XYZ file of C-alpha atoms in Angstrom:
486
model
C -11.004 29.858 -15.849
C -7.731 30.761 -16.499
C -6.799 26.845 -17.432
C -9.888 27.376 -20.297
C -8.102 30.958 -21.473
C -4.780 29.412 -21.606
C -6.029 26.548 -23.726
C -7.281 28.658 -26.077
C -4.376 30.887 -26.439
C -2.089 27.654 -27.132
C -4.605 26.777 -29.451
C -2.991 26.035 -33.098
C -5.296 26.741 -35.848
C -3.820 25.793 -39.707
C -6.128 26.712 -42.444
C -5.914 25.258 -45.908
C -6.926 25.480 -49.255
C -7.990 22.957 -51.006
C -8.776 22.735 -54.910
C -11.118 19.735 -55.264
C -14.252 21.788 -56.221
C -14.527 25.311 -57.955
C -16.156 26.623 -54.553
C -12.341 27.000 -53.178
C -13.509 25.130 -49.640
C -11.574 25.716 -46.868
C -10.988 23.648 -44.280
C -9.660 24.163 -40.898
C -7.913 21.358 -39.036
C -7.933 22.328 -34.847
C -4.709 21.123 -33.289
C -4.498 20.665 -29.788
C -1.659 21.329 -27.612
C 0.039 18.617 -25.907
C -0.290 19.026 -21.964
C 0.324 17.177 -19.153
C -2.831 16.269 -16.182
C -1.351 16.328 -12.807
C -4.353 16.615 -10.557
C -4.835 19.958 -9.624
C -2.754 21.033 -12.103
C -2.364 21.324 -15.936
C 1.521 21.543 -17.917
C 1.225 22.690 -21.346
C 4.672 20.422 -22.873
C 5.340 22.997 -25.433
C 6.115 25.243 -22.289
C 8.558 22.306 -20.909
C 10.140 22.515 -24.147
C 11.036 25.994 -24.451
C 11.977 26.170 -20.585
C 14.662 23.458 -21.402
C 15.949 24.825 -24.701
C 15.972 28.495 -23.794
C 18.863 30.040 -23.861
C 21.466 30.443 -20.663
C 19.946 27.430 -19.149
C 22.675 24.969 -17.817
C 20.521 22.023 -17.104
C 23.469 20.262 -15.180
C 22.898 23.448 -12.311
C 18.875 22.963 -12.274
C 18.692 19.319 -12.297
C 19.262 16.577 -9.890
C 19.463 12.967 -9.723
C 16.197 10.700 -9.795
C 16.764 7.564 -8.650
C 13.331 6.416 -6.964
C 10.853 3.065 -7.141
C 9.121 4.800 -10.133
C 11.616 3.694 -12.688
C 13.161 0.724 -10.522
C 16.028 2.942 -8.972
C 17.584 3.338 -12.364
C 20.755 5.800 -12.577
C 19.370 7.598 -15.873
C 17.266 10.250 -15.041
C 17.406 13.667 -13.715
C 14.257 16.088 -12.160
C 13.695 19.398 -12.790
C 10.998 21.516 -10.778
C 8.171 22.905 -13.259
C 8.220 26.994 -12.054
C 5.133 27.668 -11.036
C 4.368 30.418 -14.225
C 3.485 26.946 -16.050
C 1.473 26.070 -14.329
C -2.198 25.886 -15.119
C -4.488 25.742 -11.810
C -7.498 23.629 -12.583
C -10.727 26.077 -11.792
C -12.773 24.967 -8.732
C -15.034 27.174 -6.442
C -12.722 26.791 -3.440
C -9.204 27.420 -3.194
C -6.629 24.469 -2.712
C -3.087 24.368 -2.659
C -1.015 22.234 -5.732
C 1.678 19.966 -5.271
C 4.676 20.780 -6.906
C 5.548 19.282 -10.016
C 8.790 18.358 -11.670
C 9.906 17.301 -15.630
C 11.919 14.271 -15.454
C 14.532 13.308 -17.999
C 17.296 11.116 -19.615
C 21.011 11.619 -20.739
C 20.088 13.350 -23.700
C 17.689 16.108 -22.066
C 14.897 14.295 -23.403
C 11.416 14.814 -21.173
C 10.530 11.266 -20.043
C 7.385 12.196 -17.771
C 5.992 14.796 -15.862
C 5.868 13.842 -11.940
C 4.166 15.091 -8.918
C 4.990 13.775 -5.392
C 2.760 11.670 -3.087
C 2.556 12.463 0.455
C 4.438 8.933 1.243
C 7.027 11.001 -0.227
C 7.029 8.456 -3.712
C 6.418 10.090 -7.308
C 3.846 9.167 -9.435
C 3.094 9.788 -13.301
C 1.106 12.679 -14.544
C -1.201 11.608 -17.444
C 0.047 12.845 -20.854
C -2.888 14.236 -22.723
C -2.913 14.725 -26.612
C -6.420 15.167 -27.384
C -5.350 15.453 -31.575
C -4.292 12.094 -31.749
C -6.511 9.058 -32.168
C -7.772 7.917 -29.022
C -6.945 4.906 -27.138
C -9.108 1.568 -26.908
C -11.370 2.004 -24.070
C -9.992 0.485 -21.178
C -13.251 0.780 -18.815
C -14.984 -1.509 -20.979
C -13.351 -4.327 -19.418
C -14.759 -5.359 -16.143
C -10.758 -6.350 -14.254
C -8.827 -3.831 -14.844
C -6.401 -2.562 -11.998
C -4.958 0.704 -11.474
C -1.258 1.903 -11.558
C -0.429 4.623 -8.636
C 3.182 5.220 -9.140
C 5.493 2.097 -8.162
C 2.645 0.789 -6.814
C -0.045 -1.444 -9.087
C -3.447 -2.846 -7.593
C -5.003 -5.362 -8.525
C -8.846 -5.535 -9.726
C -9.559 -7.786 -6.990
C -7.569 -5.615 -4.049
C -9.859 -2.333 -5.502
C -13.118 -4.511 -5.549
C -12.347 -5.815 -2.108
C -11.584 -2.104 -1.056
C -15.133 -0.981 -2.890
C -16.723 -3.467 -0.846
C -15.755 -2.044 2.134
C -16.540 1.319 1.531
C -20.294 0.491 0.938
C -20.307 -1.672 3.765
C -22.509 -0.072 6.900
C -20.122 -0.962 9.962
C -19.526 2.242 11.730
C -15.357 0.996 11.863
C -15.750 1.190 7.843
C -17.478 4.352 7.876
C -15.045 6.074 10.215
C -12.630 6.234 6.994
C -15.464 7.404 4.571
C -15.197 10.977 3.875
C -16.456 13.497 0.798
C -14.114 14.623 -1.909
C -13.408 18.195 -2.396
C -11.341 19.258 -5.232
C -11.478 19.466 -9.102
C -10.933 16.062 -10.039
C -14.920 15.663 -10.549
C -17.761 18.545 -10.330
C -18.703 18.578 -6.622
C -22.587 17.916 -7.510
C -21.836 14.544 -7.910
C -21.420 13.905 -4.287
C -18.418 11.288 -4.512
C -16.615 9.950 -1.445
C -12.910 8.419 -1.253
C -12.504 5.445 1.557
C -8.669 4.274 1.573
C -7.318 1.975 -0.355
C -6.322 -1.383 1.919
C -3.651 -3.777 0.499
C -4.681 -6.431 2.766
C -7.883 -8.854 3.435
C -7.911 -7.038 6.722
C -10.403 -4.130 7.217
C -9.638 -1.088 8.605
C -10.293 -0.472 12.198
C -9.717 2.712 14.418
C -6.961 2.790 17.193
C -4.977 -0.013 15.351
C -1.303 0.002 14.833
C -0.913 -2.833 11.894
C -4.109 -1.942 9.934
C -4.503 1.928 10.739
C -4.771 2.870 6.856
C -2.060 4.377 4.405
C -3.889 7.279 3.998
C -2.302 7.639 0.625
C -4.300 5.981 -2.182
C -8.565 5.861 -1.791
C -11.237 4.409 -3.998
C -13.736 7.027 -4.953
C -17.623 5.996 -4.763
C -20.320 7.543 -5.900
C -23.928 7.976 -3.636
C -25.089 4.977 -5.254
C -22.019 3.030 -4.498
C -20.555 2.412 -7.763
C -16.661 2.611 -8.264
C -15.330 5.564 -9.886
C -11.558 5.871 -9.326
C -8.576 4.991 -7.694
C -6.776 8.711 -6.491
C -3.479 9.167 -4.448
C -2.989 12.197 -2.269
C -0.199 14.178 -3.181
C 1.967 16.206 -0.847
C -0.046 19.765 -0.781
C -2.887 17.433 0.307
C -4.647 17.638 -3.127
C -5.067 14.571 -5.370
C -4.348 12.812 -8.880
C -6.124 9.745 -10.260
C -4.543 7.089 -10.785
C -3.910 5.381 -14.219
C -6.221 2.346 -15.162
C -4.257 -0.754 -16.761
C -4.455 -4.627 -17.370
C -1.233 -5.290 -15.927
C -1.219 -7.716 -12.693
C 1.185 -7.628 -10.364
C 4.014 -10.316 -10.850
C 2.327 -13.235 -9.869
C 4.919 -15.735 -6.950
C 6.227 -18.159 -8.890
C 7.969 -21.886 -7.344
C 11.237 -20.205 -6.961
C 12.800 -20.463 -3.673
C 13.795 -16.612 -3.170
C 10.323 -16.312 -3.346
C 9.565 -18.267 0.166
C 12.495 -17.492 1.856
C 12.259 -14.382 4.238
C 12.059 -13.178 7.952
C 9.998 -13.431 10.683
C 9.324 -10.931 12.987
C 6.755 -11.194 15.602
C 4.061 -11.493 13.562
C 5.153 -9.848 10.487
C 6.965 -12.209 7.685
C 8.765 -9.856 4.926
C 9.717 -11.768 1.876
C 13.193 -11.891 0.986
C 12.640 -10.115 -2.642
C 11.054 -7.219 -0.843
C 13.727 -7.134 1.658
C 16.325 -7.028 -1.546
C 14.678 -3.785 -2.805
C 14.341 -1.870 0.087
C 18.112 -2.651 0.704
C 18.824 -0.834 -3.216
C 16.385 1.943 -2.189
C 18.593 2.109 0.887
C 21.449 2.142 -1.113
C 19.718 4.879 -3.593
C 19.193 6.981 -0.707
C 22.761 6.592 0.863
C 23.987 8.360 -2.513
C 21.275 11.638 -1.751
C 21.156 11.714 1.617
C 21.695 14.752 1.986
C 19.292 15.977 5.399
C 17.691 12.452 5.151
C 17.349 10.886 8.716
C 17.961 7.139 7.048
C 19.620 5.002 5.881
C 21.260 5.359 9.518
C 24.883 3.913 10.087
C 24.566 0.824 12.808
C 27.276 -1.160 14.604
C 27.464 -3.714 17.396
C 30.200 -6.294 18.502
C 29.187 -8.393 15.382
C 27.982 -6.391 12.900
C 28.759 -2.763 11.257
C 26.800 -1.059 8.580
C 23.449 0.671 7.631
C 19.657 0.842 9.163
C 17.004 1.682 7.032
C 13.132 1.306 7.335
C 11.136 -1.882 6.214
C 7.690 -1.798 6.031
C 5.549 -5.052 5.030
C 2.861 -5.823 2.628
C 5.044 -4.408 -0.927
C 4.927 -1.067 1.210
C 8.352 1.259 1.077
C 9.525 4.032 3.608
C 9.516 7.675 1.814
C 10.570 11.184 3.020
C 7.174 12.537 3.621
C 4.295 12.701 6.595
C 2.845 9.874 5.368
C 1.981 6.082 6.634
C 5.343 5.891 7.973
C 4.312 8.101 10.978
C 1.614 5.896 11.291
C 3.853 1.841 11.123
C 6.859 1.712 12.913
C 8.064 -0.985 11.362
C 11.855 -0.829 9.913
C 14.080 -3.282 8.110
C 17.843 -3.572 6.415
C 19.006 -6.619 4.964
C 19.744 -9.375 7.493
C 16.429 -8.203 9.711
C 16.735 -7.379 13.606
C 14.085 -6.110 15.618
C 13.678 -3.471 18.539
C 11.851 -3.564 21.335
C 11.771 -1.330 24.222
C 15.350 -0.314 22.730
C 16.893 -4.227 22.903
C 17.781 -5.003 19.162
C 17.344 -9.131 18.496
C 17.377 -10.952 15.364
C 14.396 -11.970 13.435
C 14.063 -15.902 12.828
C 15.070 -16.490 9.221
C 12.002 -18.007 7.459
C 10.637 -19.693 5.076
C 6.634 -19.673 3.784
C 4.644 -22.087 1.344
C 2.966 -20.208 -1.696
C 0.051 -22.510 -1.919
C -1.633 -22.158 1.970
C -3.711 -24.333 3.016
C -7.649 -23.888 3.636
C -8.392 -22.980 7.184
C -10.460 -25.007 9.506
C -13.744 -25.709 8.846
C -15.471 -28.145 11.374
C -16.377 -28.090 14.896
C -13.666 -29.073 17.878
C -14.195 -31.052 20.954
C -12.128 -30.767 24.093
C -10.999 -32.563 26.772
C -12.442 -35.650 28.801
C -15.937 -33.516 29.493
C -16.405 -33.274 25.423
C -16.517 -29.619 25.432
C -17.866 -28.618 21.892
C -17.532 -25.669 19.961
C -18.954 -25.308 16.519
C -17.319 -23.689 13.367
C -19.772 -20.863 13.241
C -18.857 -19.807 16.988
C -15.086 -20.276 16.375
C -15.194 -18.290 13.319
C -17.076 -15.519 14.931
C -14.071 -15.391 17.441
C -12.102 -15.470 14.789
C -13.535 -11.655 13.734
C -13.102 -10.416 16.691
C -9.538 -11.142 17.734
C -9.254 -10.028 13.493
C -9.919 -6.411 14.571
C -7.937 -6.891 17.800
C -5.080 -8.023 16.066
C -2.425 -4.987 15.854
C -4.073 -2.886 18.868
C -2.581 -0.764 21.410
C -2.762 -1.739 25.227
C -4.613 -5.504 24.855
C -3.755 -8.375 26.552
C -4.937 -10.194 23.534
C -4.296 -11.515 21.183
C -1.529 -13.504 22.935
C 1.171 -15.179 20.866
C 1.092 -18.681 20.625
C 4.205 -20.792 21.525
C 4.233 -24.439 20.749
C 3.793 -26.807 17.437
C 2.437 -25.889 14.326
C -1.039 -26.304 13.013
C -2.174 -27.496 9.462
C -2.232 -23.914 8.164
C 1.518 -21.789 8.625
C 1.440 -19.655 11.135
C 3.109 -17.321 13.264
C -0.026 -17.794 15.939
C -2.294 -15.603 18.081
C -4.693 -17.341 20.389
C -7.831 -15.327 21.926
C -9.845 -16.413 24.538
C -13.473 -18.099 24.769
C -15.787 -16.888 26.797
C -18.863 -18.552 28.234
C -22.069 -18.982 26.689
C -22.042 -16.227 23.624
C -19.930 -13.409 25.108
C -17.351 -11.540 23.471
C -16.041 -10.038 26.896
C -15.758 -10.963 30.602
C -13.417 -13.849 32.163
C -11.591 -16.040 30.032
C -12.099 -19.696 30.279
C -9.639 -22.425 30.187
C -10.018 -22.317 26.469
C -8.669 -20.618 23.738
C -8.948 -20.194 19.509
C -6.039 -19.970 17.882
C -5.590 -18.604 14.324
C -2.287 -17.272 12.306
C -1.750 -13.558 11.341
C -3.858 -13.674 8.050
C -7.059 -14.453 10.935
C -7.268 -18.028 9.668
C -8.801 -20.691 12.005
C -6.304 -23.109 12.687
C -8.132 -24.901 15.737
C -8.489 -24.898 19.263
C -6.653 -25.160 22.277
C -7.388 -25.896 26.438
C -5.553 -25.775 29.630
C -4.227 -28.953 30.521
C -2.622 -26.799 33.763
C -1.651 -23.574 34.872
C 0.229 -22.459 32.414
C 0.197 -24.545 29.856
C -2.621 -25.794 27.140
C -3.107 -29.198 25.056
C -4.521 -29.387 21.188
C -8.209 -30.188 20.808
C -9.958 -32.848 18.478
C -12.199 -32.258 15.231
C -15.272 -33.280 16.087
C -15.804 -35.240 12.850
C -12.405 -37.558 12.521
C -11.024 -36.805 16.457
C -7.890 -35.831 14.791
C -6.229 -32.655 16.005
C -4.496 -30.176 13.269
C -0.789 -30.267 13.064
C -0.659 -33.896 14.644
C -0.029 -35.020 18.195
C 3.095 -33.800 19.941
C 5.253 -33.543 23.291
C 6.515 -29.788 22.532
C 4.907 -27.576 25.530
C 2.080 -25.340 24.328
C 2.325 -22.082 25.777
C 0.727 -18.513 25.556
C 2.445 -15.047 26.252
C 0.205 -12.311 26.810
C 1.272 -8.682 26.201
C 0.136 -5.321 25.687
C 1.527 -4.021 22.013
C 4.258 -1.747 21.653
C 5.161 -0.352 18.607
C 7.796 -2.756 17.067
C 10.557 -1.565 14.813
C 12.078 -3.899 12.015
C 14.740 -3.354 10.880
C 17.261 -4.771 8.146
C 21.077 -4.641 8.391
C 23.831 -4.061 5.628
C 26.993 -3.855 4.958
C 28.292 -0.425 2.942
């Protein structure tokens, strides 16, 4: 209610006269105030305006520097928080707390944007409305468009796969499902927000590597039909996110591009890597009460720690994923386990992957056979075991490389159709994207041989005399970390 009031009030209404017909017709044009959307929230920017301008202000005391992801760490911009007497609460029939907003601008006290902060501790656009000016070409007529949350831009086919998943009926999926409340839509319409996923991987509870971001969700409607893409903000209430037809820079030959580390079972690309070393370096000029970057030395090495997370992700200052991945990173990666720091393998990975396996495997002199159908099914299941806390497997795989890049997992087959009980001498073995890459038996006690394709008897990755080993282990919660000089 008081949103609808203030609009009105702000409301600029010009009469004129106009002298085309003896009747003296009047016309009234209805201008609209500029204002700024910000979820919960709406800025009127005439109010920014005067608020910067007014007199006594020294805008050097009230700002500070913004240098975050949002506008590529750039050195140009300053943020100043929006006093809360702006602000226009959205109505809705339950009380909610709003995020705080700021007004960012340049060198010349111009307002860039208006910004509210996400509870990964990242910024992300408020929509600038101007309801007087023509509108737009209709961007939901297209059937790929992604969506643009902050730094961040999803693809069509990430927010499709994501969709998917919500309407799926697996209980893991529906463990994440949950009804909206708030005034982004009129609660009749009975939407539901399921997390956004980055990866191919689905959510699954108790899981370290694919526990979800809890940041951005996909909102469905009862009938299943994608509505939005929303990020949570820090006061646990929620803006949409902006629809576009940008992609996200697609990998092209360059040799940056593969290059990267490996650790454990994580590979972060060297590009990324480069990035979160600025942001570290952003950061180091704030710091202020912020726990990282975090000075590091040894006998060989003395510099900075900061966080690294993988998949395009980025370490913020809120409650966010972070508490949920421990997974750090500097710029020439080491990782820690059980306090012991050791240094990731430098890496490289092929853009174009190859398919994974598709036939049926045969083992050993008694022609043990195992079909593709049964493989891949134990293929889903060491999927959702991948990542989880106190398993013996997955167990990594030591030994030569298959057809399709790796790093390796192998998981146990079990007789007849089981998914649990004893392990035989054989195991599947598939890479960390849950790719079959074939199949593997004890040939002792501790160590295993590569099995045949049933169709060719040739065995993936070629023959070889390097020693095929597994190490089981329960999962502790790695940190990454990259190193840097100041």
């Amino acid at each position: 209610m008081l949103f609808s009031w203030l609009k009105v009030a702000l409301t600029l209404i010009f009469v004129t006269k106009t002298a085309s017909t003896d009747l003296g017709q009047e016309q009234s044009i209805l201008t609209q105030p500029v204002y700024y959307d910000c979820g919960s929230l709406i800025i009127y920017e005439i109010l920014i305006q005067d608020m910067l301008y007014a007199s006594g202000i020294d805008i050097n005391e009230i700002a500070s520097p913004f240098i975050e992801l949002l506008y590529d760490l750039e050195l140009n911009y300053r943020k100043i928080k929006v006093p809360e007497r702006l602000n226009a609460p959205k109505s809705f029939h339950g009380i909610r707390p709003a995020s705080n907003s700021f007004v960012i601008i340049d060198q010349m006290r111009q307002i860039v944007d208006l910004v509210v902060q996400m509870k990964n501790g990242h910024y992300i656009k408020c929509e600038r409305v101007n309801e007087s000016a023509p509108e737009s070409p209709n961007i939901g007529q297209k059937n790929d468009y992604g969506y643009e949350c902050g730094h961040d831009l999803f693809s069509h086919d990430i927010v499709q796969m994501s969709a998917g998943l919500a309407r799926s009926n697996k209980v893991g999926n529906k463990l994440f499902l949950t009804h909206y409340q708030g005034p982004l839509y009129w609660p009749g319409l009975n939407y539901k927000i399921y997390p956004l996923s980055r990866e191919k991987n689905q959510h699954y509870a108790g899981k370290i590597s694919l526990v979800p971001e809890n940041i951005y969700f996909i909102v469905i409607s009862p009938t299943g039909e994608m509505i939005d893409v929303i990020a949570q903000l820090m006061s646990g209430d929620f803006i949409k996110c902006i629809r576009t037809t940008k992609v996200p820079p697609v990998l092209e030959a360059d040799q940056d591009l593969r290059s990267g580390y490996l650790c454990g079972l994580e590979f972060f690309e060297i590009n990324h890597m480069k990035r979160t070393a600025k942001l570290a370096r952003a950061r180091k000029l704030q710091q202020g009460k912020l726990t990282y970057p975090k000075e590091y030395e040894d006998s060989f090495f003395k510099g900075f720690m900061y966080p690294l997370f993988p998949n395009g992700r980025f370490y913020g200052t809120g409650p966010g994923h972070q508490s949920a991945h421990s997974i750090y990173h500097m710029s020439s990666t080491v990782r820690s386990a059980m306090g012991i720091i050791t240094p990731c393998e430098a890496s490289t990975r092929e853009i174009e992957a190859l398919s994974p396996e598709t036939g049926n495997f045969i083992c050993g002199y008694s022609n043990t056979g195992f079909s593709n159908k049964r493989l891949l099914e134990l293929v889903e299941c060491a999927c959702k075991a991948l990542g989880s806390v106190n398993r013996r497997y997955p167990a990594m795989y030591n030994g030569p490389a298959f057809d399709i890049r790796g790093p390796y997992v192998t998981w146990p087959i079990r007789k007849g159709i089981k998914v649990t009980g004893l392990p035989t001498k054989f195991r599947v073995v598939m890479n960390n994207e849950c790719m079959l890459a074939g199949v593997i038996a004890l040939d002792g006690k501790d160590t295993f041989y590569k099995c045949r394709r049933s169709n060719d008897n040739s065995i993936p990755g070629g023959d070889s005399d390097i020693p095929i080993t597994e190490k089981l282990f329960l999962q502790d919660r790695k940190q990454i970390w990259t190193k840097e000089t100041p």
